[in-house]
XYZ file of C-alpha atoms in Angstrom:
666
model
C -75.093 -12.289 60.513
C -77.834 -9.816 59.953
C -81.197 -10.382 58.522
C -83.095 -7.804 56.533
C -85.813 -7.707 53.922
C -85.574 -4.241 52.438
C -88.860 -2.393 52.106
C -90.243 -0.219 49.349
C -92.667 2.274 50.954
C -93.353 -0.298 53.735
C -95.211 -2.535 51.297
C -93.474 -5.685 52.513
C -94.347 -6.895 55.970
C -91.836 -9.213 57.621
C -93.902 -11.311 59.972
C -91.297 -13.893 61.057
C -87.519 -13.913 61.489
C -85.674 -16.804 63.103
C -81.945 -17.231 63.627
C -81.330 -20.832 64.682
C -77.799 -21.755 65.796
C -76.567 -25.255 66.671
C -73.026 -25.798 67.966
C -71.385 -29.156 68.594
C -67.757 -29.204 69.724
C -67.107 -25.685 68.396
C -68.606 -26.463 64.958
C -71.533 -24.160 64.294
C -74.450 -24.529 61.892
C -76.640 -21.453 61.519
C -79.985 -21.244 59.728
C -81.541 -17.823 59.078
C -85.171 -17.741 57.988
C -87.288 -14.721 57.006
C -90.918 -14.730 55.943
C -92.659 -11.730 54.399
C -95.805 -10.803 52.515
C -96.345 -8.222 49.764
C -99.141 -5.888 50.976
C -99.138 -3.817 47.768
C -101.720 -4.220 45.010
C -98.999 -4.977 42.453
C -95.795 -7.005 42.133
C -92.850 -5.557 44.071
C -89.235 -6.493 44.684
C -88.142 -7.887 48.047
C -84.462 -8.080 48.976
C -83.029 -10.439 51.568
C -79.670 -9.492 53.129
C -77.599 -11.442 55.641
C -74.207 -10.562 57.094
C -72.241 -13.662 58.014
C -68.724 -14.174 59.418
C -65.892 -14.082 56.880
C -64.655 -17.411 58.227
C -67.981 -19.126 57.432
C -68.978 -21.127 54.363
C -72.513 -20.869 52.978
C -73.916 -24.393 52.554
C -77.521 -23.883 51.462
C -80.073 -21.313 50.329
C -83.718 -21.751 49.411
C -86.351 -19.323 48.194
C -89.998 -20.325 48.701
C -92.803 -18.358 47.023
C -96.421 -19.364 47.609
C -95.351 -22.860 48.584
C -92.950 -23.442 45.666
C -89.283 -23.823 46.701
C -86.348 -22.721 44.506
C -83.074 -24.186 45.860
C -79.533 -22.903 45.448
C -77.123 -25.308 43.746
C -73.372 -25.197 44.452
C -71.217 -25.580 41.332
C -67.624 -25.161 40.263
C -66.991 -21.451 39.867
C -65.979 -21.702 36.204
C -69.226 -23.489 35.359
C -71.227 -20.932 37.316
C -69.349 -18.059 35.667
C -70.356 -19.272 32.208
C -73.980 -19.196 33.276
C -73.367 -15.801 34.844
C -71.850 -14.322 31.687
C -74.725 -15.584 29.572
C -77.145 -13.948 31.974
C -75.101 -10.710 32.071
C -75.508 -10.402 28.320
C -79.266 -10.435 28.951
C -78.946 -7.989 31.861
C -80.555 -10.458 34.226
C -78.261 -11.048 37.209
C -76.594 -9.502 40.223
C -73.702 -10.717 42.356
C -74.898 -11.972 45.719
C -71.980 -11.977 48.162
C -69.500 -9.191 48.897
C -67.292 -7.964 51.718
C -69.343 -5.979 54.224
C -67.186 -5.076 57.216
C -64.353 -6.102 59.497
C -65.783 -9.450 60.512
C -68.510 -10.048 57.975
C -69.485 -10.417 54.351
C -72.959 -9.815 52.971
C -75.246 -12.236 51.159
C -78.017 -10.540 49.143
C -80.774 -11.777 46.886
C -83.793 -9.971 45.458
C -86.951 -11.290 43.847
C -90.217 -9.904 42.474
C -93.211 -10.956 44.568
C -96.800 -10.793 43.334
C -99.448 -8.870 45.248
C -100.512 -10.644 48.475
C -97.935 -13.380 47.893
C -95.701 -14.714 50.637
C -91.983 -15.379 50.373
C -89.630 -17.349 52.624
C -85.857 -16.885 52.441
C -83.635 -19.434 54.198
C -79.832 -19.353 54.344
C -77.550 -21.888 56.048
C -73.870 -21.417 56.811
C -71.298 -23.299 58.876
C -68.055 -22.407 60.626
C -65.590 -23.584 63.253
C -65.639 -21.252 66.249
C -62.128 -20.103 67.113
C -60.900 -19.745 70.685
C -59.413 -16.332 71.406
C -58.533 -14.840 74.793
C -59.877 -17.986 76.439
C -63.367 -17.979 74.893
C -65.272 -19.077 71.803
C -67.399 -16.405 70.191
C -70.535 -16.737 68.083
C -71.165 -13.400 66.370
C -74.660 -12.554 65.087
C -75.418 -9.309 63.232
C -79.044 -8.208 63.703
C -80.819 -5.640 61.518
C -84.412 -6.429 60.402
C -85.021 -2.692 59.677
C -88.642 -2.914 60.786
C -90.781 -4.227 63.604
C -91.323 -7.984 63.274
C -94.346 -9.814 64.685
C -92.266 -12.835 65.588
C -88.517 -12.344 65.962
C -86.402 -15.010 67.628
C -82.805 -16.026 68.134
C -82.215 -19.515 69.482
C -78.854 -21.159 70.116
C -78.188 -24.686 71.370
C -74.608 -25.544 72.294
C -73.292 -29.020 73.077
C -69.725 -29.490 74.329
C -68.581 -32.973 75.448
C -65.996 -31.429 77.800
C -68.699 -29.527 79.658
C -69.327 -25.778 79.573
C -67.466 -23.706 82.177
C -68.383 -20.132 81.188
C -71.370 -18.778 79.285
C -72.342 -15.178 78.530
C -74.388 -13.107 76.102
C -73.724 -9.528 74.975
C -75.576 -7.214 72.621
C -74.824 -3.694 71.457
C -78.573 -2.969 71.197
C -79.591 -4.638 74.479
C -80.907 -1.824 76.686
C -82.380 -2.208 80.174
C -85.746 -3.239 78.715
C -84.344 -5.847 76.317
C -81.755 -7.421 78.640
C -84.371 -9.390 80.652
C -85.756 -10.793 77.380
C -82.493 -12.704 76.831
C -82.841 -16.152 78.365
C -79.625 -18.103 78.872
C -78.789 -21.265 80.748
C -76.036 -23.848 80.839
C -75.533 -27.037 82.746
C -73.051 -29.820 82.204
C -72.465 -30.242 78.479
C -75.340 -28.074 77.224
C -75.972 -24.357 76.876
C -79.060 -22.574 75.584
C -79.878 -18.983 74.570
C -83.206 -17.585 73.412
C -84.239 -14.034 72.566
C -87.822 -13.345 71.440
C -88.835 -9.707 71.983
C -92.436 -8.700 71.336
C -93.251 -5.916 68.882
C -93.749 -3.535 71.805
C -90.328 -4.416 73.211
C -88.728 -3.840 69.800
C -89.962 -0.223 69.521
C -87.509 2.645 70.003
C -90.296 4.485 71.895
C -93.903 3.776 72.905
C -95.519 4.951 69.665
C -92.515 4.568 67.351
C -92.539 2.343 64.289
C -88.722 2.036 64.278
C -86.900 -0.907 65.840
C -84.235 -1.205 68.520
C -82.939 -4.409 66.927
C -79.863 -3.105 65.162
C -76.366 -4.235 66.103
C -74.340 -7.173 67.386
C -75.594 -10.152 69.384
C -72.663 -12.181 70.729
C -72.532 -15.487 72.610
C -69.241 -16.289 74.363
C -68.353 -19.461 76.196
C -65.537 -21.780 77.230
C -65.294 -25.447 78.191
C -63.848 -27.327 81.148
C -60.084 -27.808 80.977
C -59.580 -30.708 83.383
C -57.386 -32.228 80.677
C -55.394 -30.302 78.062
C -56.801 -32.693 75.434
C -60.190 -33.667 74.125
C -60.261 -36.356 71.441
C -63.561 -37.402 69.846
C -64.431 -40.101 67.321
C -67.694 -40.108 65.357
C -68.633 -42.100 62.232
C -65.120 -42.722 60.950
C -63.670 -39.267 61.672
C -61.901 -37.821 64.698
C -61.150 -34.369 66.050
C -58.545 -33.457 68.649
C -58.756 -30.207 70.648
C -55.573 -29.243 72.503
C -55.451 -26.292 74.912
C -53.301 -26.807 78.025
C -54.452 -24.502 80.786
C -51.713 -24.153 83.399
C -48.345 -23.581 81.783
C -45.574 -21.142 82.582
C -45.248 -18.352 80.045
C -42.240 -18.474 77.718
C -40.042 -15.387 77.263
C -40.496 -13.936 73.784
C -38.167 -12.195 71.361
C -39.896 -9.742 69.048
C -38.647 -7.814 66.038
C -41.129 -4.985 65.429
C -40.794 -3.987 61.742
C -42.646 -0.724 61.091
C -43.376 1.070 57.804
C -42.670 4.799 58.255
C -42.793 5.776 54.573
C -44.614 8.869 53.335
C -47.890 6.991 52.893
C -48.093 6.594 56.694
C -48.519 10.356 56.974
C -50.934 11.794 59.526
C -53.334 9.622 61.491
C -51.721 6.318 60.488
C -48.304 7.150 61.912
C -49.881 8.636 65.052
C -51.907 5.489 65.638
C -48.932 3.217 64.945
C -46.828 5.147 67.467
C -49.619 5.065 70.037
C -50.069 1.300 69.673
C -46.333 0.558 69.682
C -45.898 2.610 72.860
C -48.600 0.590 74.645
C -47.169 -2.678 73.342
C -43.625 -2.076 74.612
C -45.109 -1.063 77.975
C -46.708 -4.518 78.153
C -43.459 -6.408 77.519
C -42.225 -8.545 80.412
C -38.710 -8.064 81.723
C -37.619 -11.505 80.473
C -38.613 -10.534 76.909
C -36.213 -9.162 74.283
C -37.125 -6.781 71.456
C -35.999 -4.257 68.887
C -37.686 -1.743 66.593
C -36.854 -1.647 62.884
C -38.120 1.249 60.755
C -38.222 1.189 56.976
C -38.861 3.860 54.350
C -36.431 4.526 51.471
C -33.804 3.069 53.794
C -33.807 0.971 56.967
C -32.934 2.155 60.473
C -33.020 0.444 63.863
C -33.434 1.556 67.443
C -30.564 -0.673 68.638
C -28.024 -2.833 66.835
C -29.281 -6.008 68.523
C -32.263 -7.332 70.436
C -32.445 -5.678 73.856
C -33.886 -7.032 77.098
C -37.161 -5.343 78.082
C -35.934 -3.848 81.344
C -37.867 -0.806 82.639
C -34.987 1.453 81.580
C -34.841 0.014 78.056
C -38.614 0.196 77.668
C -38.554 3.891 78.612
C -35.767 4.532 76.099
C -37.748 2.755 73.384
C -40.785 4.924 74.143
C -38.661 8.029 73.657
C -37.426 6.604 70.346
C -41.004 5.875 69.253
C -42.093 9.420 70.067
C -39.501 10.764 67.587
C -40.653 8.622 64.638
C -41.665 10.576 61.524
C -42.963 9.464 58.131
C -40.631 9.963 55.173
C -39.710 8.521 51.790
C -40.552 5.395 49.826
C -41.071 1.802 51.035
C -38.134 -0.622 51.342
C -40.256 -3.438 52.748
C -37.745 -6.116 51.761
C -34.928 -4.378 53.617
C -36.989 -3.840 56.751
C -38.271 -7.410 56.901
C -34.853 -8.994 56.312
C -33.305 -6.748 58.969
C -35.887 -7.923 61.496
C -35.268 -11.592 60.680
C -31.504 -11.094 60.837
C -31.883 -9.529 64.308
C -33.450 -12.767 65.537
C -30.841 -14.918 63.781
C -27.987 -12.980 65.380
C -29.555 -13.157 68.840
C -29.927 -16.930 68.680
C -26.446 -17.458 67.249
C -24.939 -15.293 70.004
C -27.157 -17.004 72.615
C -28.152 -13.575 73.903
C -31.775 -14.695 74.288
C -33.065 -17.590 76.432
C -32.739 -21.005 74.793
C -36.345 -21.782 75.670
C -38.111 -18.749 74.262
C -40.465 -17.850 71.414
C -39.195 -15.618 68.602
C -41.414 -13.786 66.129
C -41.547 -10.923 63.629
C -44.444 -8.452 63.644
C -44.516 -6.213 60.559
C -46.861 -3.288 59.949
C -47.163 -1.710 56.496
C -49.762 0.278 54.575
C -48.520 -0.100 51.009
C -46.492 -1.934 48.413
C -42.672 -1.947 48.175
C -41.411 0.996 46.118
C -37.711 1.029 47.076
C -34.959 -1.589 47.132
C -36.274 -4.975 46.024
C -39.795 -4.439 44.675
C -40.476 -7.792 42.990
C -43.016 -9.455 45.253
C -42.028 -13.042 44.506
C -38.398 -12.184 45.215
C -39.311 -10.612 48.564
C -41.325 -13.708 49.489
C -38.372 -15.934 48.601
C -35.941 -13.719 50.527
C -38.068 -13.837 53.682
C -38.480 -17.605 53.448
C -34.741 -18.191 52.968
C -33.802 -15.841 55.809
C -36.273 -17.180 58.383
C -35.812 -20.854 57.389
C -39.039 -21.772 59.143
C -37.652 -20.774 62.547
C -39.796 -17.715 63.277
C -43.442 -16.969 62.525
C -43.968 -13.723 60.618
C -47.146 -11.794 61.449
C -48.087 -9.199 58.841
C -50.468 -6.357 59.625
C -51.808 -4.572 56.542
C -52.917 -1.024 57.353
C -55.866 0.117 55.209
C -56.828 -0.913 51.672
C -53.882 0.334 49.592
C -51.791 -2.582 50.810
C -51.478 -5.755 48.731
C -53.048 -8.016 51.319
C -52.609 -11.220 49.307
C -48.847 -10.550 49.200
C -48.680 -10.101 52.987
C -50.762 -13.239 53.427
C -48.385 -15.293 51.286
C -45.354 -14.197 53.318
C -47.156 -15.004 56.572
C -48.388 -18.398 55.342
C -44.935 -19.435 54.117
C -43.486 -18.531 57.516
C -45.997 -20.071 59.951
C -47.690 -16.769 60.714
C -50.910 -14.995 59.825
C -51.866 -11.757 58.106
C -54.428 -9.383 59.530
C -55.980 -6.268 58.034
C -55.938 -3.171 60.231
C -58.857 -0.960 59.246
C -58.033 2.708 58.743
C -60.445 3.972 61.401
C -60.258 5.931 64.622
C -59.678 2.720 66.609
C -56.732 1.468 64.520
C -54.392 1.709 67.527
C -56.723 -0.567 69.499
C -56.827 -3.011 66.575
C -53.020 -3.168 66.580
C -52.903 -3.722 70.328
C -55.639 -6.343 70.057
C -53.622 -8.387 67.601
C -50.499 -8.130 69.743
C -52.447 -9.338 72.771
C -53.258 -12.559 70.887
C -49.541 -13.426 70.617
C -48.299 -11.707 73.766
C -48.119 -14.846 75.906
C -46.497 -17.840 74.180
C -46.685 -21.046 76.207
C -45.235 -23.670 73.846
C -43.113 -23.849 70.701
C -42.571 -26.637 68.148
C -45.861 -28.363 68.936
C -46.269 -31.779 67.258
C -49.404 -33.916 67.517
C -48.799 -37.459 66.254
C -51.296 -40.284 65.733
C -49.522 -43.629 65.525
C -52.338 -45.833 64.282
C -51.938 -47.075 60.705
C -55.656 -46.730 60.046
C -55.621 -42.908 60.039
C -55.319 -40.726 56.935
C -55.991 -37.226 55.617
C -54.794 -35.399 58.722
C -55.241 -31.657 58.877
C -52.255 -29.571 60.013
C -50.661 -31.302 63.023
C -47.502 -29.265 63.657
C -47.562 -25.715 64.979
C -44.736 -23.260 65.559
C -46.243 -21.616 68.662
C -49.130 -22.148 71.041
C -50.399 -18.958 72.730
C -52.314 -18.550 75.961
C -56.088 -18.431 75.431
C -56.014 -20.107 72.010
C -56.575 -23.712 70.922
C -55.024 -26.180 68.502
C -57.464 -28.281 66.450
C -56.500 -31.367 64.408
C -58.920 -33.632 62.544
C -58.512 -36.768 60.469
C -60.185 -39.674 58.752
C -60.218 -43.245 60.083
C -59.892 -45.735 57.224
C -59.588 -48.878 59.369
C -63.142 -49.955 60.221
C -61.855 -52.004 63.173
C -60.163 -48.981 64.745
C -62.469 -47.639 67.459
C -60.026 -45.476 69.387
C -57.318 -42.974 68.535
C -54.170 -42.256 70.524
C -52.432 -38.893 70.295
C -48.844 -38.191 71.289
C -48.071 -34.512 71.864
C -44.543 -33.149 72.048
C -43.612 -29.504 72.492
C -41.065 -27.200 74.066
C -42.093 -24.994 76.925
C -40.184 -23.726 79.900
C -39.634 -27.483 80.270
C -40.168 -30.358 77.822
C -43.878 -31.032 77.305
C -44.952 -34.584 76.460
C -48.348 -36.219 76.895
C -50.227 -39.211 75.507
C -54.002 -39.182 75.240
C -56.612 -41.649 73.965
C -60.017 -40.866 72.534
C -63.284 -41.117 74.409
C -66.103 -43.345 73.219
C -68.206 -42.089 70.333
C -69.959 -38.866 71.243
C -73.576 -37.826 71.237
C -74.195 -34.828 69.026
C -76.862 -32.360 67.983
C -76.647 -32.774 64.206
C -75.164 -35.747 62.376
C -71.744 -35.987 60.732
C -70.485 -32.883 62.507
C -66.901 -34.155 62.878
C -66.801 -35.073 59.196
C -67.999 -31.569 58.275
C -65.487 -30.063 60.728
C -62.701 -32.105 59.091
C -63.810 -30.991 55.622
C -64.034 -27.339 56.742
C -60.516 -27.383 58.242
C -59.061 -29.269 55.283
C -60.510 -26.837 52.738
C -59.339 -23.796 54.733
C -55.807 -25.184 54.937
C -55.756 -26.234 51.273
C -56.769 -22.708 50.273
C -53.885 -21.326 52.361
C -51.433 -23.753 50.755
C -52.815 -22.904 47.323
C -52.059 -19.202 47.829
C -48.303 -19.917 47.902
C -48.149 -22.891 45.512
C -47.257 -22.686 41.824
C -47.504 -24.847 38.716
C -48.588 -28.484 39.041
C -48.631 -28.295 42.823
C -51.168 -25.473 42.722
C -53.316 -27.361 40.215
C -53.336 -30.470 42.425
C -54.228 -28.492 45.555
C -56.956 -26.643 43.665
C -58.454 -29.899 42.405
C -58.556 -31.398 45.901
C -60.061 -28.276 47.499
C -62.650 -28.044 44.719
C -63.604 -31.706 45.090
C -64.197 -31.283 48.838
C -66.061 -27.983 48.365
C -68.492 -29.631 45.955
C -68.842 -32.832 47.989
C -69.674 -30.996 51.219
C -71.588 -28.188 49.493
C -69.462 -25.281 50.729
C -69.389 -21.932 48.902
C -65.627 -21.314 48.830
C -63.391 -19.200 46.545
C -63.503 -22.167 44.126
C -67.272 -22.640 44.014
C -70.376 -20.541 43.504
C -74.003 -21.008 44.435
C -76.397 -20.702 41.514
C -79.867 -19.545 42.535
C -82.648 -19.850 39.967
C -85.254 -17.150 40.579
C -88.701 -16.801 38.996
C -89.028 -13.369 37.359
C -92.020 -12.382 35.222
C -92.534 -15.932 33.943
C -88.811 -16.253 33.231
C -86.115 -17.970 35.244
C -83.058 -15.870 36.095
C -79.725 -17.069 37.393
C -77.930 -15.321 40.261
C -74.462 -16.233 41.494
C -73.227 -16.244 45.094
C -69.412 -16.173 45.351
C -67.114 -16.363 48.374
C -65.002 -13.177 48.695
C -61.387 -13.341 49.837
C -59.764 -10.825 52.169
C -57.220 -9.835 49.539
C -59.776 -8.461 47.098
C -62.776 -6.198 47.070
C -65.776 -7.992 45.625
C -68.420 -5.807 44.064
C -71.648 -6.443 42.195
C -70.205 -6.909 38.750
C -73.187 -5.779 36.709
C -73.025 -2.374 38.380
C -69.313 -2.050 37.666
C -69.825 -2.959 34.017
C -72.425 -0.216 33.629
C -70.223 2.337 35.381
C -67.184 1.623 33.254
C -69.122 1.503 30.009
C -70.606 4.878 30.904
C -67.109 6.312 31.223
C -66.169 4.913 27.834
C -62.917 3.300 28.929
C -61.441 0.737 26.606
C -60.988 -2.449 28.656
C -63.142 -5.505 27.995
C -65.821 -4.762 30.542
C -67.602 -8.071 30.014
C -64.606 -10.173 31.047
C -65.152 -12.184 34.221
C -61.403 -12.125 34.876
C -61.326 -8.553 36.191
C -62.555 -6.987 39.408
C -62.231 -3.276 40.033
C -62.191 -0.963 43.005
C -62.342 2.819 42.648
C -61.459 5.402 45.267
C -61.168 9.062 44.375
C -62.037 12.628 45.297
C -65.031 12.749 43.006
C -66.420 11.406 39.752
C -64.531 13.977 37.675
C -61.202 12.549 38.802
C -62.710 9.064 38.672
C -63.555 9.552 35.012
C -60.141 11.008 34.263
C -58.421 8.079 35.961
C -60.563 5.472 34.257
C -59.296 6.659 30.874
C -55.637 6.465 31.866
C -53.414 3.512 31.143
C -51.840 1.431 33.947
C -48.773 3.098 35.434
C -49.776 6.683 34.667
C -49.341 9.188 37.475
C -52.279 10.658 39.367
C -53.887 13.656 37.653
C -53.909 15.791 40.803
C -51.022 17.249 42.857
C -48.821 16.233 44.559
C -47.191 14.408 41.643
C -47.085 10.656 42.183
C -44.590 8.111 40.879
C -45.781 5.530 38.351
C -46.553 2.160 39.826
C -45.336 -1.281 38.734
C -47.737 -3.637 37.030
C -47.556 -7.381 37.644
C -49.950 -10.279 37.099
C -49.475 -11.231 40.725
C -50.655 -8.038 42.371
C -52.947 -5.082 42.367
C -51.519 -1.829 41.054
C -52.368 1.629 42.257
C -51.319 4.986 40.918
C -50.030 6.206 44.253
C -49.860 5.737 47.974
C -49.515 9.464 48.612
C -52.448 10.523 46.441
C -55.922 9.949 47.768
C -56.940 9.274 44.163
C -56.322 5.798 42.860
C -57.463 3.217 40.396
C -56.837 -0.381 41.355
C -57.313 -3.490 39.239
C -57.659 -6.753 41.108
C -56.761 -9.950 39.315
C -58.467 -13.295 39.879
C -57.618 -14.968 43.170
C -58.104 -18.413 41.721
């Protein structure tokens, strides 16, 4: 998160900022408070910005001016949109939440403050901390943009299993600020505080600029005396499963790589660099192959090959010769990779107890072979038959991320965006490292008691070293005071264990397991909703919406309505939850921009979101007046693009000039 009240000519003085974090059993509640005063002799606008993790849900926001509090109210998005559209017609609102970076999205709100008046902004959000590479990470973005009389970060962590490791990092922590960080942990509790004085915040002795700009990260892990931790609190339970000492399974990997013309230049260089490092990290018991797709599909070998030193060296030579060329037969490449795994298992050329997976990298939409997205999704599902997770890496922003996410979700995998930056190769390697060491496959966590309902996901295709499986559920039998879990999985040997819950746990804030259950359930319902259709999608949507409203989460189905006092009038502002597959922008600004260009679409419709990328506003204006499917106006000539209600369309992958229309994600 980052906290900032923007200044106009230094007229607003921020005199207090507090970031208060409470974690119980990986579930984090974070409250960010800023207080400021208008030092000008007239009313001025103050803006409050916070960057929060993309995996978090906003749960509350309040605005307090001279002792009067204006709360945010979470409503169904359609209801909020009607209010929003009415306000748009009066020119009175601005969107409040949008994507802000790789890990974060930004919450913003602005309000006019009278001379000498004080304002307090307070935002609360919640998330489940995910274990990666053996540690949980709490990520805090700091950027007050001025010296603050009282600045403090405080984190209290409670883990029933006991804390085994505890560390704090900060990109802005120099030799003077490092001693200001106070951290301690003992038994089940950990504590961090950071309260630099104004003098310690200065970039130099007499400077008025602040050092507090960057990332503040708390990392920790818990004791692993048992692979299980099962907790029951107030009619809900949560089960954490992370076995520590297991022998690594051999893995079988089909690397499916887009080498079409759109991968030209830095992208193909970075993909080759990352793939070279990845094959170097393969263990000799692993098997792999490399599948390339452009207008056609080619493979390094006809079958999966064992990762012997000789074969790895040959693959590196093959990788070095890869060039970008042609269109994008994504369907052909993906099906070839899946078929490689099918053939290897049928021929028993890979170990019986091993983990098989597909890793696909692409930077664009299919333009050759099968191009219908729903057909490609169906083809992948039918070919894999649930046997292999498919991990999709979307390179840059021209890719249809929602499409990649649907394929991954239907096939027990995940999608990840690779940002088109100088460190893209490291991003690719970082993702591979997460799945490099499979320990278990076909993991099933069963709870035999009849008094349990509403389980979150309890079967998992793979368990990887350094990660954690989390299952939560609701106890409907009031007489049931313990829960027994039976875990079955396949490792190098058969893995079976039975575990019973502990007594009810102490906790920092009440109902945390219930909120954790609701958080997990909503996240998983939203995933299921992305691939559902018809009545099934409507039913999933209704359930996710009901939980979002009940637990006051800002999700893609809900919005927070903030009523702000403005010049003796009340104005409505809407906070929405962005999704990774779309770019969310402040809609009022987009309406003005498009109206100024005179294009003919209904610019007041809430059903459209736009993103523009182009050389300059001349081409931008030219593009805005072109119909969908027209070629780019600048050389090289670009092929027309398909238009479908299920996807974004872009004029070209090769052209740097594009106009993209994003449809509703609901």
